Tab-separated table of C-alpha atoms and ligand atoms in Angstrom:
chain	number	residue	atom	x	y	z
B	73	MET	CA	28.037	-17.711	-67.209
B	74	SER	CA	29.665	-15.451	-64.248
B	75	LEU	CA	28.039	-11.713	-63.949
B	76	LEU	CA	29.588	-9.032	-64.019
B	77	GLU	CA	29.221	-6.604	-61.181
B	78	ILE	CA	27.231	-3.458	-62.018
B	79	VAL	CA	29.076	-0.120	-61.232
B	80	LEU	CA	26.247	1.992	-59.459
B	81	PHE	CA	26.323	5.854	-59.519
B	82	PRO	CA	27.950	7.857	-57.790
B	83	ASP	CA	30.806	6.039	-58.352
B	84	GLU	CA	33.030	7.861	-60.524
B	85	ARG	CA	34.093	5.364	-62.519
B	86	LEU	CA	30.873	5.910	-64.225
B	87	ARG	CA	32.875	9.236	-65.282
B	88	ARG	CA	35.309	7.817	-67.268
B	89	VAL	CA	35.753	8.356	-71.178
B	90	ALA	CA	36.087	4.327	-72.981
B	91	THR	CA	38.541	4.232	-75.291
B	92	ASP	CA	38.315	2.387	-78.433
B	93	VAL	CA	38.999	-0.614	-78.778
B	94	THR	CA	41.642	-2.832	-80.895
B	95	GLN	CA	41.734	-6.449	-79.915
B	96	PHE	CA	38.984	-8.464	-81.545
B	97	ASP	CA	39.807	-11.464	-79.609
B	98	ALA	CA	38.605	-13.942	-77.472
B	99	ARG	CA	38.535	-11.834	-74.501
B	100	LEU	CA	36.270	-9.348	-76.426
B	101	ALA	CA	34.018	-12.413	-77.238
B	102	ARG	CA	33.912	-13.064	-73.562
B	103	VAL	CA	33.148	-9.731	-72.403
B	104	THR	CA	31.098	-9.014	-74.591
B	105	GLU	CA	29.020	-12.906	-73.924
B	106	GLN	CA	29.614	-11.694	-69.837
B	107	MET	CA	27.778	-8.443	-70.119
B	108	LEU	CA	24.910	-9.971	-72.277
B	109	THR	CA	24.309	-12.418	-69.836
B	110	THR	CA	24.688	-9.313	-66.977
B	111	MET	CA	22.202	-7.219	-68.809
B	112	TYR	CA	19.623	-10.626	-69.238
B	113	GLU	CA	19.409	-11.523	-65.081
B	114	SER	CA	19.468	-7.660	-64.200
B	115	ARG	CA	16.359	-6.984	-67.145
B	116	GLY	CA	17.856	-3.819	-68.559
B	117	VAL	CA	17.611	-2.820	-72.382
B	118	GLY	CA	21.243	-1.836	-72.383
B	119	LEU	CA	23.935	-1.941	-70.521
B	120	ALA	CA	27.497	-0.367	-71.622
B	121	ALA	CA	31.208	-1.399	-70.573
B	122	THR	CA	31.379	1.396	-69.172
B	123	GLN	CA	28.782	0.080	-66.227
B	124	VAL	CA	30.822	-2.821	-66.018
B	125	ASP	CA	33.995	-1.453	-65.437
B	126	VAL	CA	35.370	-2.267	-68.602
B	127	GLN	CA	36.721	0.962	-69.773
B	128	GLN	CA	36.292	-0.133	-73.613
B	129	ARG	CA	34.019	1.203	-76.389
B	130	LEU	CA	31.683	-0.947	-76.795
B	131	PHE	CA	27.789	-1.764	-75.100
B	132	VAL	CA	25.315	-4.143	-75.581
B	133	ALA	CA	21.713	-4.752	-76.228
B	134	ASP	CA	18.247	-6.136	-76.845
B	135	CYS	CA	15.262	-4.386	-76.885
B	136	ALA	CA	12.916	-7.027	-78.242
B	137	ASP	CA	9.025	-6.626	-76.924
B	138	ASP	CA	8.373	-8.748	-73.729
B	139	GLY	CA	7.220	-12.214	-75.374
B	140	GLN	CA	9.144	-12.063	-78.555
B	141	SER	CA	12.062	-14.119	-79.452
B	142	PRO	CA	15.496	-12.051	-77.635
B	143	ALA	CA	17.466	-10.198	-80.116
B	144	PRO	CA	20.524	-9.422	-78.735
B	145	LEU	CA	23.033	-6.711	-80.652
B	146	VAL	CA	26.381	-5.766	-80.109
B	147	PHE	CA	28.180	-2.581	-80.970
B	148	ILE	CA	31.352	-2.197	-80.698
B	149	ASN	CA	33.378	1.018	-81.171
B	150	PRO	CA	30.088	3.213	-81.926
B	151	LEU	CA	29.609	6.096	-83.454
B	152	ILE	CA	26.453	8.318	-84.344
B	153	LEU	CA	26.313	9.732	-88.338
B	154	ASP	CA	23.249	11.215	-87.764
B	155	ARG	CA	20.351	12.519	-85.691
B	156	GLN	CA	16.352	12.992	-86.469
B	157	GLY	CA	13.276	13.906	-84.923
B	158	LEU	CA	12.625	14.930	-81.195
B	159	ILE	CA	11.533	12.508	-78.324
B	160	GLU	CA	10.936	12.762	-75.244
B	161	SER	CA	10.830	9.477	-73.399
B	162	GLU	CA	11.281	7.573	-69.973
B	163	GLU	CA	14.517	6.576	-69.161
B	164	GLY	CA	16.072	4.293	-66.921
B	165	CYS	CA	19.308	2.593	-66.267
B	166	LEU	CA	20.638	-0.105	-64.537
B	167	SER	CA	23.418	2.061	-62.225
B	168	ILE	CA	21.036	4.218	-61.028
B	169	PRO	CA	18.825	1.347	-59.528
B	170	ASP	CA	14.657	2.604	-59.461
B	171	VAL	CA	14.816	6.167	-60.722
B	172	ASN	CA	12.872	6.782	-63.548
B	173	ASP	CA	12.815	10.093	-65.848
B	174	LYS	CA	11.682	11.921	-68.960
B	175	VAL	CA	14.941	12.830	-71.613
B	176	MET	CA	14.887	14.678	-74.570
B	177	ARG	CA	16.522	12.071	-77.344
B	178	ALA	CA	16.639	12.614	-80.732
B	179	GLU	CA	14.155	10.371	-82.241
B	180	THR	CA	15.724	8.496	-85.047
B	181	VAL	CA	19.632	8.073	-85.548
B	182	SER	CA	21.830	6.508	-87.713
B	183	VAL	CA	25.183	4.182	-86.288
B	184	ARG	CA	28.674	3.101	-87.583
B	185	ALA	CA	29.807	0.027	-85.263
B	186	GLN	CA	31.193	-2.422	-85.573
B	187	THR	CA	31.048	-6.190	-84.368
B	188	ILE	CA	33.198	-8.867	-82.119
B	189	HIS	CA	35.429	-9.985	-85.160
B	190	GLY	CA	35.557	-6.297	-86.222
B	191	THR	CA	33.037	-6.367	-89.448
B	192	GLU	CA	31.708	-2.086	-89.770
B	193	PHE	CA	27.975	-2.129	-90.229
B	194	GLU	CA	25.067	0.497	-89.703
B	195	LEU	CA	21.831	0.302	-88.736
B	196	THR	CA	19.337	3.307	-88.995
B	197	THR	CA	16.979	3.005	-86.112
B	198	SER	CA	13.987	4.907	-84.114
B	199	GLY	CA	12.005	3.767	-81.156
B	200	LEU	CA	13.590	2.271	-77.813
B	201	LEU	CA	16.520	1.372	-80.106
B	202	ALA	CA	17.394	4.388	-81.254
B	203	ILE	CA	16.941	5.718	-77.129
B	204	CYS	CA	18.801	2.873	-75.789
B	205	ILE	CA	22.045	4.155	-77.924
B	206	GLN	CA	21.681	7.514	-77.262
B	207	HIS	CA	22.224	6.050	-73.795
B	208	GLU	CA	24.405	3.562	-74.165
B	209	ILE	CA	27.188	6.046	-75.720
B	210	ASP	CA	27.131	8.466	-73.189
B	211	HIS	CA	28.188	5.885	-70.727
B	212	LEU	CA	30.738	5.275	-73.436
B	213	ASN	CA	31.804	9.163	-72.703
B	214	GLY	CA	30.867	9.250	-69.580
B	215	LYS	CA	27.400	10.428	-69.323
B	216	LEU	CA	24.535	9.236	-67.421
B	217	PHE	CA	20.731	9.607	-68.288
B	218	ILE	CA	20.142	11.815	-65.078
B	219	ASP	CA	23.454	14.723	-66.393
B	220	TYR	CA	19.792	15.963	-68.905
B	221	LEU	CA	17.430	16.521	-65.774
B	222	SER	CA	17.786	19.326	-63.511
B	223	PRO	CA	20.335	20.142	-60.691
B	224	LEU	CA	17.974	19.848	-58.215
B	225	LYS	CA	16.624	16.441	-59.426
B	226	GLN	CA	20.349	15.593	-59.854
B	227	GLN	CA	20.917	16.242	-56.496
B	228	ARG	CA	18.256	14.428	-54.459
B	229	ILE	CA	18.656	11.503	-57.000
B	230	ARG	CA	22.500	11.392	-55.667
B	231	LYS	CA	21.626	11.868	-51.640
B	232	LYS	CA	19.144	9.129	-52.639
B	233	LEU	CA	21.742	6.805	-53.421
B	234	GLU	CA	24.458	7.641	-51.522
B	235	LYS	CA	21.801	6.587	-48.678
B	236	VAL	CA	21.501	3.139	-50.521
B	237	GLN	CA	24.987	2.717	-50.548
B	238	ARG	CA	25.974	3.666	-47.073
B	239	GLN	CA	23.179	1.198	-46.048
B	240	LYS	CA	24.518	-1.505	-47.750
B	241	ALA	CA	28.138	-1.065	-46.768
B	242	LEU	CA	26.727	-1.223	-43.452
B	243	ASP	CA	24.791	-4.404	-43.900
B	244	ALA	CA	27.603	-5.935	-45.934
B	245	LYS	CA	29.849	-5.523	-42.195
B	246	ASP	CA	27.240	-7.292	-40.211
B	247	PHE	CA	28.132	-10.052	-42.296
B	248	VAL	CA	32.359	-9.857	-41.329
N	532	NI	NI1	22.329	3.517	-68.131
C-alpha cells in the first residue's frame, strides 16, 4: 500500500475548506485505507484528508493506547452536534513536525458522521479521541491547532518550519 505525502505547514493547501463526500465508492475506500496506512507509518493518532491534499470531508483516527490492539476509525462528513466542558491538553500535528503546544478544547463531544458505505452513526466521547475529533474537523475547515496559539508563537513556528523546508529543498537539489 503506497503512502500518501503529508502536506506540511505553511503550505497553503492546509488552508482549504474541504467539500462533502458524495460518492461512497471504491475510490473512497482506497483513499481511506491509504490514509490509515500513512497515519500508522507516521505514528499519528489522526489524519485529515486535507493533510494529504484530498479536499474532501473525511478523517481517520486511532486513539488506542500503546500496547492495545489497533482501533482504526473513519469519519466521513463529520459534524459536531454537541460540546461539553473544557480541557487543556498538549497537541501536535503530522503537518507541523516537532511542534507541540497546549490547546483548550471541549472535553466531551458528540459527533455525527458516515462510514465508508455512507451509513450514518453518532458517537459521544471524551479524552484523547474527543480532542482528536476536534483537531481533525478543524483541518477540514482549513484550521490548524497553532491558530489557537499567540501570534508571537505562530510566527516563531512559521519561521522554524520555513527554514526546515528551505533546507529540505536544497538537500533535494543536491541529488539531481
Ligand atoms: Ni493535525
